[in-house]
Amino acid sequence: MANKIPNRQAICDTLMEHAKTDKNIVVLCSDSRGSASLTKFAEAFPEQFVETGIAEQDLVSIAAGLASCGKKAFAASPACFLTTRSYEQGKVDCAYSNTNVTLIGISGGVSYGALGMSHHSAQDIAAMSAIPNMRVYLPSDRFQTKCLIEALLQDEKPAYVRVGRNPVEDVYTSENTPFTMGKAVWLREGSDIAIIACGEMVRPALDAAALLKEQGIEATVLDMYCVKPLDTEAIIKAAQGAKAVLTVEEHSPFGGLGSMVSQVVGANCPRKVVNLALPDAPVITGTSKEVFAHYGLDAKGISETAAGLVK
Amino acid sequence: MENRELELKSWQLRQDIVDIIMAGKGGHIGGDMSVLNTLLVLYQKHLRITPETTNDPNRDRFVLSKGHAMEAYYAVLADCGFLSLEDIKARFSQFGSPYIGHPNNKLNGIEMNSGSLGHGLPVCVGMALAGKMDQRDYRVYTVMGDGELAEGSVWEGAMSASHYKLDNLCAVVDRNRLQISGTTEEVMTQDSQEERWAAFGWHVLSIDGNSIDALDKAFTEAKAFKGKPTVIIANTTKGYGSPVMENKAGWHHHLPNAEEYQQITKDFAERKAALENGK
């Protein structure tokens, strides 16, 4: 793998870059500064860093209180704890009170591989998306992560961002990262199948499209980093231009990207939609790479499912 | 405003609360009555905030953590000119109304939404931290119920407030000793609150929370105390003001019937008259 910089590191670098001039940026961690790659931030900007201890509910409420007083609060904690242990704080103190808090779920999905279901966040998209006034983003690589964090610094609304633990292969480059807030990125256009992916599933989806091309199958690939609000226009356009739609996500099969895309396609331009996701069960023990391969969430698995759909 | 005038005012506000509840056909009347004097003293004598300064970065902050005592909060906010009492009475709990049964920060003067218990204190920790970061001298206040103290998140907030030595933060516990299912001691033991808060590193004041003088003195003392956050255990009476509802768990959320309403109104008027006559 060429890239050694995980998305969480890109978040820290971006926040450090802006914290020098924007003293309202405050980062909060729940004994998670190391896991979140935020140790450097805490060392460089101790006056803009708040440690809450292993207390995720406190983490999110404190972030909301800071935000209500004009701070741009970024609360980072493992996605599994942040979105379930402090779900209500996200709902009431961030979304309902409309505070400028960005919840950063680190080591999301099955990043913690062999640590078991307590450490997996396979329900965060469903949970966070169901909260009114909560936006949900899963950036696909380090370049897009930077663009996303910079866009979030420009507004004053709550959001949830999920990133994984390990470096992922780049989708974009430092010179070329097309990014418009709330708009999916068209990585590829093809008339046979539309593959819509989010987060760390985007790179394998793109690689799958290359494998499909070798078989004479042309795929559209959409990077739907903006899961909520969803870019419905792009989904409709992609579905209309293809025979079938395949969604790919590191999430439970319920209430995630696949469910949302199915609703949009079903209501606007009915096509067959198949959802590639984690199972509704504790996932098999392994590294995230092994887990993805097992459930067909790698380039090979995605291309096989896609090929089966258009044949 | 002198404390004697506040005493008189409190009886009018109790009547306003009951009228709001009658108009909305329900409300948390017992806790409204126990917490009213705390809110009244805070808003009339200690909180530096007016209807015109609700966006001033230097304003004092208040979060009603026991958000269900909303009718008492409405009465006080209306009395201080943030909201219109007539409008509240006309629309409380009505279809499409902004006047819901818990704090709604779309209304002028309300900082944060609450309703789920155990949120106010940690939110106020964030507000107090922001004040310290920005070297502003505003103070932050929250009021919790005693039943609410069973929520673990209260103690996460208590822990971080003392860790960060937030002496600009003052929490009040409305210790009325009753919750929806019965006495606090039956439901979940809450005695020795003074020791619990002290163990968490707080400056603790335990007072007669029905007394306007005692509340006023406690808030003044909290303001002067440096190095630790202050908690005021306000020992109050649920349903305070009328024997019809005093110390009755069933009045946690209740709509008085016509007879009860008449008696309560009479009791309030008599208490007020007695004060006016210097008794």
XYZ file of C-alpha atoms in Angstrom:
590
model
C 0.000 0.000 0.000
C 1.378 3.337 -1.030
C -0.506 5.570 1.363
C 0.525 5.440 5.018
C -1.698 8.241 6.307
C -5.003 7.160 7.843
C -8.005 9.465 7.533
C -7.935 10.187 11.277
C -4.443 11.613 10.785
C -5.755 13.818 7.989
C -8.364 15.163 10.412
C -5.698 16.050 12.973
C -3.476 17.704 10.357
C -6.379 19.762 8.992
C -7.510 20.886 12.431
C -3.943 21.792 13.408
C -3.538 23.838 10.274
C -6.656 25.873 11.067
C -6.344 26.003 14.860
C -3.325 28.286 14.542
C -5.508 31.112 13.307
C -8.948 30.030 14.509
C -8.875 30.036 18.281
C -12.490 28.904 18.465
C -11.560 25.414 17.277
C -11.702 23.070 20.268
C -10.921 19.361 20.141
C -12.297 16.998 22.775
C -11.259 13.408 23.468
C -12.401 10.745 25.914
C -9.014 9.194 26.678
C -8.907 8.713 22.918
C -6.308 11.227 21.756
C -3.895 8.481 20.735
C -6.479 6.354 18.952
C -7.787 9.474 17.216
C -4.275 10.586 16.149
C -4.927 13.799 18.064
C -1.976 13.672 20.464
C -0.102 16.175 18.310
C -3.051 18.555 18.450
C -3.266 18.242 22.239
C 0.448 18.989 22.550
C 0.456 21.917 20.134
C -2.800 23.526 21.305
C -3.341 22.544 24.962
C -5.572 25.577 25.470
C -7.836 24.359 22.656
C -7.994 20.758 23.826
C -10.341 19.221 26.400
C -9.866 15.770 27.896
C -13.011 14.276 29.427
C -11.716 10.892 30.526
C -13.501 7.696 29.584
C -16.905 9.372 29.657
C -18.456 9.597 26.204
C -21.728 11.104 27.406
C -19.781 13.867 29.127
C -17.627 14.277 26.001
C -20.591 15.051 23.769
C -22.492 17.229 26.258
C -19.383 19.266 27.056
C -18.770 19.709 23.331
C -22.335 21.005 22.954
C -21.887 23.408 25.866
C -18.660 24.748 24.371
C -20.333 25.102 20.980
C -23.257 27.014 22.463
C -20.682 29.576 23.617
C -19.191 30.072 20.149
C -16.653 27.255 19.955
C -16.270 24.953 16.962
C -16.235 21.686 18.855
C -14.751 18.485 17.418
C -15.403 15.516 19.705
C -13.401 12.430 18.730
C -13.936 8.989 20.173
C -14.218 5.440 18.807
C -17.316 5.350 16.600
C -18.704 2.353 18.467
C -18.896 4.279 21.746
C -19.554 7.752 20.361
C -22.665 6.760 18.455
C -24.237 4.371 20.931
C -23.031 5.196 24.453
C -23.629 8.905 23.853
C -26.389 8.570 21.276
C -28.809 10.618 23.309
C -26.287 13.408 23.877
C -25.815 13.554 20.108
C -29.564 13.639 19.623
C -30.504 16.159 22.317
C -27.455 18.352 22.993
C -26.082 18.481 19.437
C -28.917 17.921 16.974
C -31.967 19.100 18.899
C -30.266 22.108 20.483
C -28.546 22.743 17.119
C -24.997 23.211 18.390
C -21.879 23.474 16.247
C -20.462 20.079 17.166
C -18.700 17.700 14.807
C -18.719 14.194 16.207
C -15.764 12.270 14.843
C -16.205 8.534 15.045
C -12.776 7.011 14.716
C -11.936 3.351 14.032
C -15.399 2.994 12.566
C -17.028 -0.066 11.068
C -14.938 -3.158 11.713
C -11.607 -1.309 12.030
C -11.033 -2.962 15.374
C -11.343 -6.320 13.602
C -10.576 -8.986 16.157
C -11.698 -6.984 19.207
C -15.271 -8.132 18.777
C -18.721 -6.654 18.372
C -18.410 -4.248 21.338
C -15.791 -2.388 19.306
C -17.533 -2.489 15.930
C -19.809 0.319 14.760
C -21.938 -1.358 12.127
C -25.042 0.629 13.054
C -23.744 4.187 13.196
C -25.058 5.277 9.785
C -28.563 4.068 10.619
C -28.508 5.486 14.127
C -27.073 8.898 13.365
C -29.048 9.376 10.145
C -32.305 8.847 12.012
C -31.692 11.945 14.132
C -33.267 15.106 12.683
C -30.676 17.864 12.065
C -27.745 15.416 12.237
C -25.644 15.133 9.078
C -23.627 12.009 8.335
C -20.400 11.819 6.328
C -18.061 8.941 5.513
C -15.089 10.294 3.583
C -13.317 7.851 1.310
C -9.689 8.923 1.576
C -7.314 11.359 3.265
C -7.697 14.081 0.613
C -11.466 14.042 0.766
C -11.316 13.950 4.578
C -9.371 17.215 4.549
C -11.911 18.841 2.192
C -14.771 17.655 4.357
C -13.296 18.961 7.622
C -12.585 22.313 5.963
C -16.185 22.485 4.740
C -17.475 21.641 8.225
C -15.350 24.460 9.661
C -17.349 26.836 7.490
C -20.783 26.048 8.887
C -22.330 25.955 12.341
C -24.455 22.836 12.305
C -23.952 19.432 13.943
C -22.458 16.564 11.971
C -21.171 13.034 12.405
C -18.050 11.952 10.524
C -16.938 8.328 10.449
C -13.401 7.308 9.552
C -11.517 4.040 9.864
C -8.410 3.178 11.797
C -6.005 2.121 9.083
C -4.608 3.948 6.069
C -6.659 3.379 2.931
C -5.515 3.551 -0.659
C -6.029 7.002 -2.115
C -9.004 7.670 -4.313
C -7.921 11.215 -5.111
C -4.644 13.133 -5.284
C -3.360 16.272 -3.622
C -3.849 18.119 -6.910
C -7.167 16.577 -7.861
C -9.855 16.156 -5.213
C -13.171 17.305 -6.655
C -15.343 18.269 -3.699
C -18.653 20.049 -3.356
C -20.330 19.793 0.031
C -23.344 17.508 -0.148
C -22.629 16.298 -3.674
C -21.474 12.789 -4.496
C -18.324 12.472 -6.586
C -18.630 10.769 -9.985
C -15.532 8.637 -10.180
C -16.513 6.779 -13.279
C -19.411 6.500 -15.693
C -20.675 3.307 -17.294
C -23.990 2.108 -18.680
C -24.202 -1.416 -17.258
C -24.231 -0.999 -13.488
C -24.117 1.841 -10.969
C -21.999 1.133 -7.921
C -22.666 3.524 -5.051
C -20.281 3.314 -2.111
C -19.271 5.324 0.919
C -16.257 5.575 3.209
C -13.571 2.979 2.845
C -15.657 0.944 0.401
C -15.136 3.534 -2.340
C -11.609 2.463 -3.272
C -12.512 -1.242 -3.617
C -15.623 -0.223 -5.594
C -13.406 1.678 -8.000
C -11.014 -1.262 -8.255
C -13.994 -3.547 -8.881
C -15.027 -1.323 -11.806
C -11.600 -1.890 -13.368
C -12.019 -5.672 -12.983
C -15.498 -5.431 -14.521
C -14.139 -3.503 -17.480
C -11.841 -6.428 -18.240
C -15.029 -8.500 -18.608
C -16.632 -5.889 -20.853
C -18.917 -4.524 -18.109
C -19.040 -0.750 -17.751
C -19.753 0.597 -14.280
C -20.587 3.994 -12.866
C -18.946 4.537 -9.490
C -20.305 7.160 -7.106
C -18.462 8.242 -3.970
C -21.433 8.952 -1.689
C -19.415 10.370 1.216
C -22.486 12.497 2.033
C -24.825 9.868 3.385
C -27.085 12.481 4.962
C -28.207 14.658 3.389
C -27.956 12.191 0.566
C -27.243 13.369 -2.976
C -30.487 12.001 -4.390
C -30.017 13.743 -7.716
C -26.806 11.819 -8.345
C -28.421 8.531 -7.317
C -31.322 9.004 -9.725
C -29.012 10.000 -12.554
C -26.704 7.041 -11.911
C -29.590 4.566 -11.666
C -31.286 5.879 -14.794
C -28.094 5.336 -16.736
C -27.645 1.724 -15.634
C -29.411 -1.643 -15.645
C -28.974 -2.247 -11.918
C -27.603 -0.577 -8.790
C -25.148 -2.029 -6.294
C -24.505 -0.295 -2.972
C -21.442 -1.065 -0.889
C -20.974 -0.131 2.751
C -19.142 -1.183 5.895
C -22.350 -1.309 7.884
C -25.278 -3.443 8.927
C -27.648 -4.329 6.071
C -30.360 -2.276 7.791
C -30.803 1.481 7.704
C -27.543 2.352 5.986
C -26.575 3.555 2.525
C -28.213 0.581 0.822
C -31.564 1.219 2.495
C -31.441 4.895 1.603
C -30.439 4.323 -2.013
C -33.192 1.686 -2.370
C -35.770 4.221 -1.193
C -34.605 6.804 -3.711
C -34.353 4.392 -6.635
C -37.655 2.698 -5.787
C -39.482 6.006 -5.657
C -37.924 7.608 -8.706
C -36.574 5.161 -11.243
C -37.222 1.546 -10.228
C -34.269 -0.763 -10.891
C -32.912 -3.784 -9.131
C -30.866 -2.612 -6.110
C -28.561 -4.987 -4.280
C -26.895 -4.028 -1.026
C -23.453 -5.350 -0.169
C -22.953 -4.903 3.569
C -21.840 -6.632 6.730
C -24.153 -9.378 8.009
C -26.803 -8.950 10.682
C -24.587 -10.859 13.097
C -21.336 -10.391 14.989
C -18.757 -10.398 12.207
C -16.194 -13.132 11.799
C -12.917 -12.630 13.675
C -10.150 -11.118 11.604
C -8.439 -7.976 10.418
C -10.768 -5.593 8.618
C -9.153 -6.662 5.342
C -9.913 -10.318 6.091
C -13.442 -9.441 7.175
C -14.084 -7.482 3.969
C -12.804 -10.348 1.805
C -14.947 -12.838 3.707
C -18.154 -10.888 3.110
C -17.405 -9.915 -0.463
C -16.660 -6.297 0.383
C -13.339 -6.180 -1.490
C -12.725 -5.453 -5.187
C -13.042 -9.115 -6.106
C -16.282 -9.646 -4.186
C -17.835 -6.415 -5.409
C -16.984 -7.202 -9.041
C -18.407 -10.714 -8.737
C -21.693 -9.460 -7.292
C -21.862 -6.717 -9.928
C -21.167 -9.135 -12.787
C -23.880 -11.462 -11.497
C -26.351 -8.585 -11.559
C -25.908 -7.621 -15.180
C -25.663 -11.051 -16.681
C -35.799 43.739 43.981
C -36.051 43.174 47.716
C -36.557 39.644 48.942
C -39.874 40.581 50.512
C -41.151 41.732 47.145
C -39.900 38.489 45.625
C -41.828 36.538 48.240
C -44.987 38.341 47.205
C -44.213 37.853 43.555
C -43.658 34.120 44.050
C -47.321 33.685 45.036
C -48.474 35.404 41.878
C -46.128 33.228 39.805
C -47.449 30.074 41.479
C -50.888 31.103 40.320
C -49.515 31.743 36.801
C -48.005 28.235 36.774
C -51.297 26.617 37.721
C -53.090 28.690 35.099
C -50.586 27.637 32.422
C -51.115 24.001 33.409
C -54.884 24.388 33.320
C -54.637 25.984 29.865
C -52.397 23.207 28.537
C -54.376 20.499 30.343
C -51.393 19.054 32.160
C -47.947 19.790 33.528
C -45.298 18.855 36.069
C -46.954 20.822 38.821
C -45.210 19.289 41.860
C -41.672 20.023 40.656
C -42.737 23.417 39.301
C -43.729 24.420 42.805
C -40.573 23.125 44.477
C -38.205 24.763 41.977
C -39.983 28.089 41.502
C -38.192 30.080 44.190
C -34.808 28.876 42.932
C -35.624 30.120 39.422
C -37.135 33.327 40.707
C -34.145 34.260 42.859
C -31.731 33.323 40.082
C -33.477 35.385 37.420
C -34.377 38.367 39.590
C -31.188 38.693 41.615
C -28.263 36.790 40.162
C -28.381 35.956 36.461
C -26.931 38.735 34.338
C -29.190 38.328 31.351
C -32.078 40.372 29.978
C -34.403 39.844 27.020
C -32.123 42.217 25.094
C -28.862 40.420 25.915
C -29.704 36.832 25.024
C -26.936 36.835 22.408
C -24.367 38.786 24.420
C -21.261 36.572 24.723
C -20.778 37.866 28.275
C -24.254 36.897 29.500
C -24.643 34.433 32.336
C -25.883 31.030 31.188
C -28.690 28.970 32.629
C -29.782 25.444 31.694
C -32.871 23.897 33.250
C -31.691 20.314 33.507
C -34.919 19.171 35.140
C -36.594 20.353 31.970
C -39.991 19.016 32.956
C -40.382 21.910 35.412
C -41.073 23.983 32.333
C -44.233 25.684 33.539
C -42.285 27.266 36.407
C -39.635 28.343 33.924
C -42.305 29.846 31.637
C -43.740 31.838 34.533
C -40.306 33.234 35.443
C -39.267 33.946 31.843
C -42.560 35.751 31.275
C -42.194 37.699 34.501
C -38.741 38.861 33.381
C -40.009 39.941 29.965
C -38.463 37.192 27.820
C -41.831 35.751 26.841
C -45.477 36.770 26.973
C -47.521 35.079 29.674
C -50.732 35.625 27.740
C -49.260 33.993 24.648
C -47.993 31.046 26.702
C -51.381 30.539 28.315
C -53.105 30.756 24.954
C -50.833 28.231 23.225
C -49.098 25.979 25.782
C -49.134 22.385 24.481
C -51.473 23.372 21.636
C -51.084 22.024 18.111
C -48.066 23.628 16.419
C -47.091 25.653 19.508
C -43.476 26.534 20.373
C -44.487 26.318 24.061
C -43.853 22.645 24.678
C -43.503 20.802 27.955
C -39.708 21.099 28.050
C -37.208 23.884 27.236
C -37.200 24.893 23.574
C -34.239 27.042 22.583
C -36.111 28.527 19.679
C -37.765 30.701 22.363
C -36.009 33.875 23.484
C -33.991 33.354 26.653
C -33.687 29.566 26.503
C -30.112 28.411 25.900
C -30.442 24.673 25.438
C -33.108 22.084 24.915
C -33.497 19.525 27.640
C -36.078 17.033 28.739
C -33.968 13.940 29.040
C -32.416 14.047 32.496
C -28.711 14.171 33.254
C -27.767 16.481 30.377
C -27.713 19.921 31.972
C -24.677 19.608 34.181
C -22.248 18.284 31.530
C -23.522 20.868 29.021
C -22.863 23.559 31.639
C -19.353 22.174 32.124
C -18.767 22.962 28.441
C -20.206 26.461 28.850
C -18.076 27.115 31.933
C -14.950 25.797 30.170
C -15.625 28.148 27.244
C -15.855 31.023 29.713
C -12.490 30.126 31.216
C -10.909 29.702 27.762
C -12.135 33.111 26.629
C -11.426 34.757 30.002
C -14.984 35.963 30.267
C -16.450 36.473 33.704
C -19.903 35.071 33.037
C -21.312 32.467 35.393
C -23.100 29.251 34.482
C -26.052 27.797 36.387
C -28.041 24.616 36.149
C -30.896 23.177 38.168
C -31.355 19.436 38.524
C -33.951 17.325 40.256
C -33.008 14.908 43.027
C -34.436 11.903 41.176
C -32.289 13.018 38.235
C -29.150 12.317 40.249
C -29.603 8.614 39.491
C -28.451 9.371 35.929
C -24.786 8.421 35.572
C -24.104 11.332 33.252
C -24.687 13.732 36.168
C -21.639 12.263 37.854
C -19.549 12.402 34.692
C -20.303 16.127 34.669
C -19.609 16.441 38.384
C -16.242 14.738 37.878
C -15.132 16.990 35.031
C -16.386 20.206 36.683
C -14.159 19.640 39.682
C -11.259 18.371 37.539
C -11.296 21.677 35.660
C -11.925 23.685 38.882
C -14.945 25.391 37.368
C -15.725 27.938 40.063
C -17.797 29.829 37.504
C -20.301 26.958 37.633
C -23.092 26.582 40.168
C -25.472 23.629 40.200
C -28.658 23.450 42.210
C -30.305 20.203 43.276
C -34.031 20.667 43.832
C -34.170 18.212 46.716
C -37.920 17.724 47.056
C -37.541 14.055 48.003
C -40.239 12.785 45.674
C -40.196 11.374 42.176
C -42.863 9.899 39.956
C -42.930 6.467 41.633
C -42.621 7.546 45.240
C -40.040 8.953 47.633
C -36.493 9.232 46.370
C -35.383 7.020 49.209
C -37.748 4.264 48.126
C -36.873 4.509 44.446
C -33.121 4.950 44.739
C -31.377 6.181 47.838
C -30.295 9.787 47.513
C -29.427 10.601 51.112
C -25.969 11.871 51.984
C -25.960 14.049 48.869
C -23.731 16.530 50.689
C -21.049 13.863 51.158
C -21.389 12.609 47.588
C -20.830 16.035 46.037
C -18.024 16.838 48.469
C -16.359 13.551 47.523
C -16.519 14.638 43.888
C -14.590 17.776 44.793
C -17.423 20.284 44.978
C -18.095 23.120 47.388
C -21.422 22.131 48.953
C -24.151 24.311 50.426
C -27.253 22.727 51.897
C -30.131 25.122 52.456
C -33.856 25.583 52.879
C -34.712 25.788 49.191
C -38.184 27.175 49.811
C -36.638 30.246 51.420
C -35.918 33.173 49.153
C -33.472 34.642 51.677
C -31.564 31.348 51.939
C -31.406 30.937 48.144
C -30.224 34.506 47.672
C -27.527 34.056 50.299
C -26.400 30.722 48.787
C -26.043 32.137 45.253
C -24.051 35.056 46.663
C -21.804 32.651 48.556
C -21.333 30.441 45.487
C -20.230 33.442 43.452
C -17.568 34.337 46.023
C -16.181 30.811 46.363
C -13.053 30.209 44.271
C -11.298 27.070 43.072
C -14.243 24.671 43.008
C -17.708 24.499 41.504
C -20.536 24.970 43.992
C -23.594 22.787 44.402
C -26.565 24.085 46.335
C -28.679 21.298 47.785
C -31.983 23.145 47.929
C -34.173 21.222 50.358
C -37.639 21.948 49.061
C -41.222 20.752 49.227
C -42.779 19.164 46.182
C -46.053 20.937 45.437
C -45.022 23.817 47.735
C -47.740 26.344 48.466
C -50.902 24.319 48.945
C -51.664 21.296 51.152
C -53.697 19.939 48.249
C -50.482 18.974 46.490
C -47.618 19.289 48.981
C -45.498 16.156 49.390
C -47.701 14.033 47.153
C -45.890 11.939 44.542
C -49.123 11.704 42.558
C -48.786 15.414 41.815
C -45.509 14.938 39.917
C -47.556 15.413 36.754
C -51.154 16.305 37.369
C -54.044 18.386 36.139
C -56.026 19.769 39.086
C -59.778 19.236 38.913
C -62.098 22.227 39.408
C -62.308 21.739 43.144
C -58.559 21.292 43.565
C -57.918 24.331 41.405
C -60.168 26.481 43.572
C -58.534 25.301 46.768
C -55.010 25.829 45.432
C -55.882 29.337 44.251
C -57.374 30.113 47.659
C -54.296 28.760 49.453
C -51.948 30.875 47.326
C -54.067 33.995 47.898
C -54.105 33.399 51.640
C -50.339 32.904 51.790
C -49.860 36.108 49.828
C -52.320 38.052 52.011
C -50.621 36.786 55.141
C -47.302 38.104 53.811
C -48.827 41.448 52.949
C -50.286 41.681 56.414
C -46.857 40.992 57.834
C -47.739 37.645 59.358
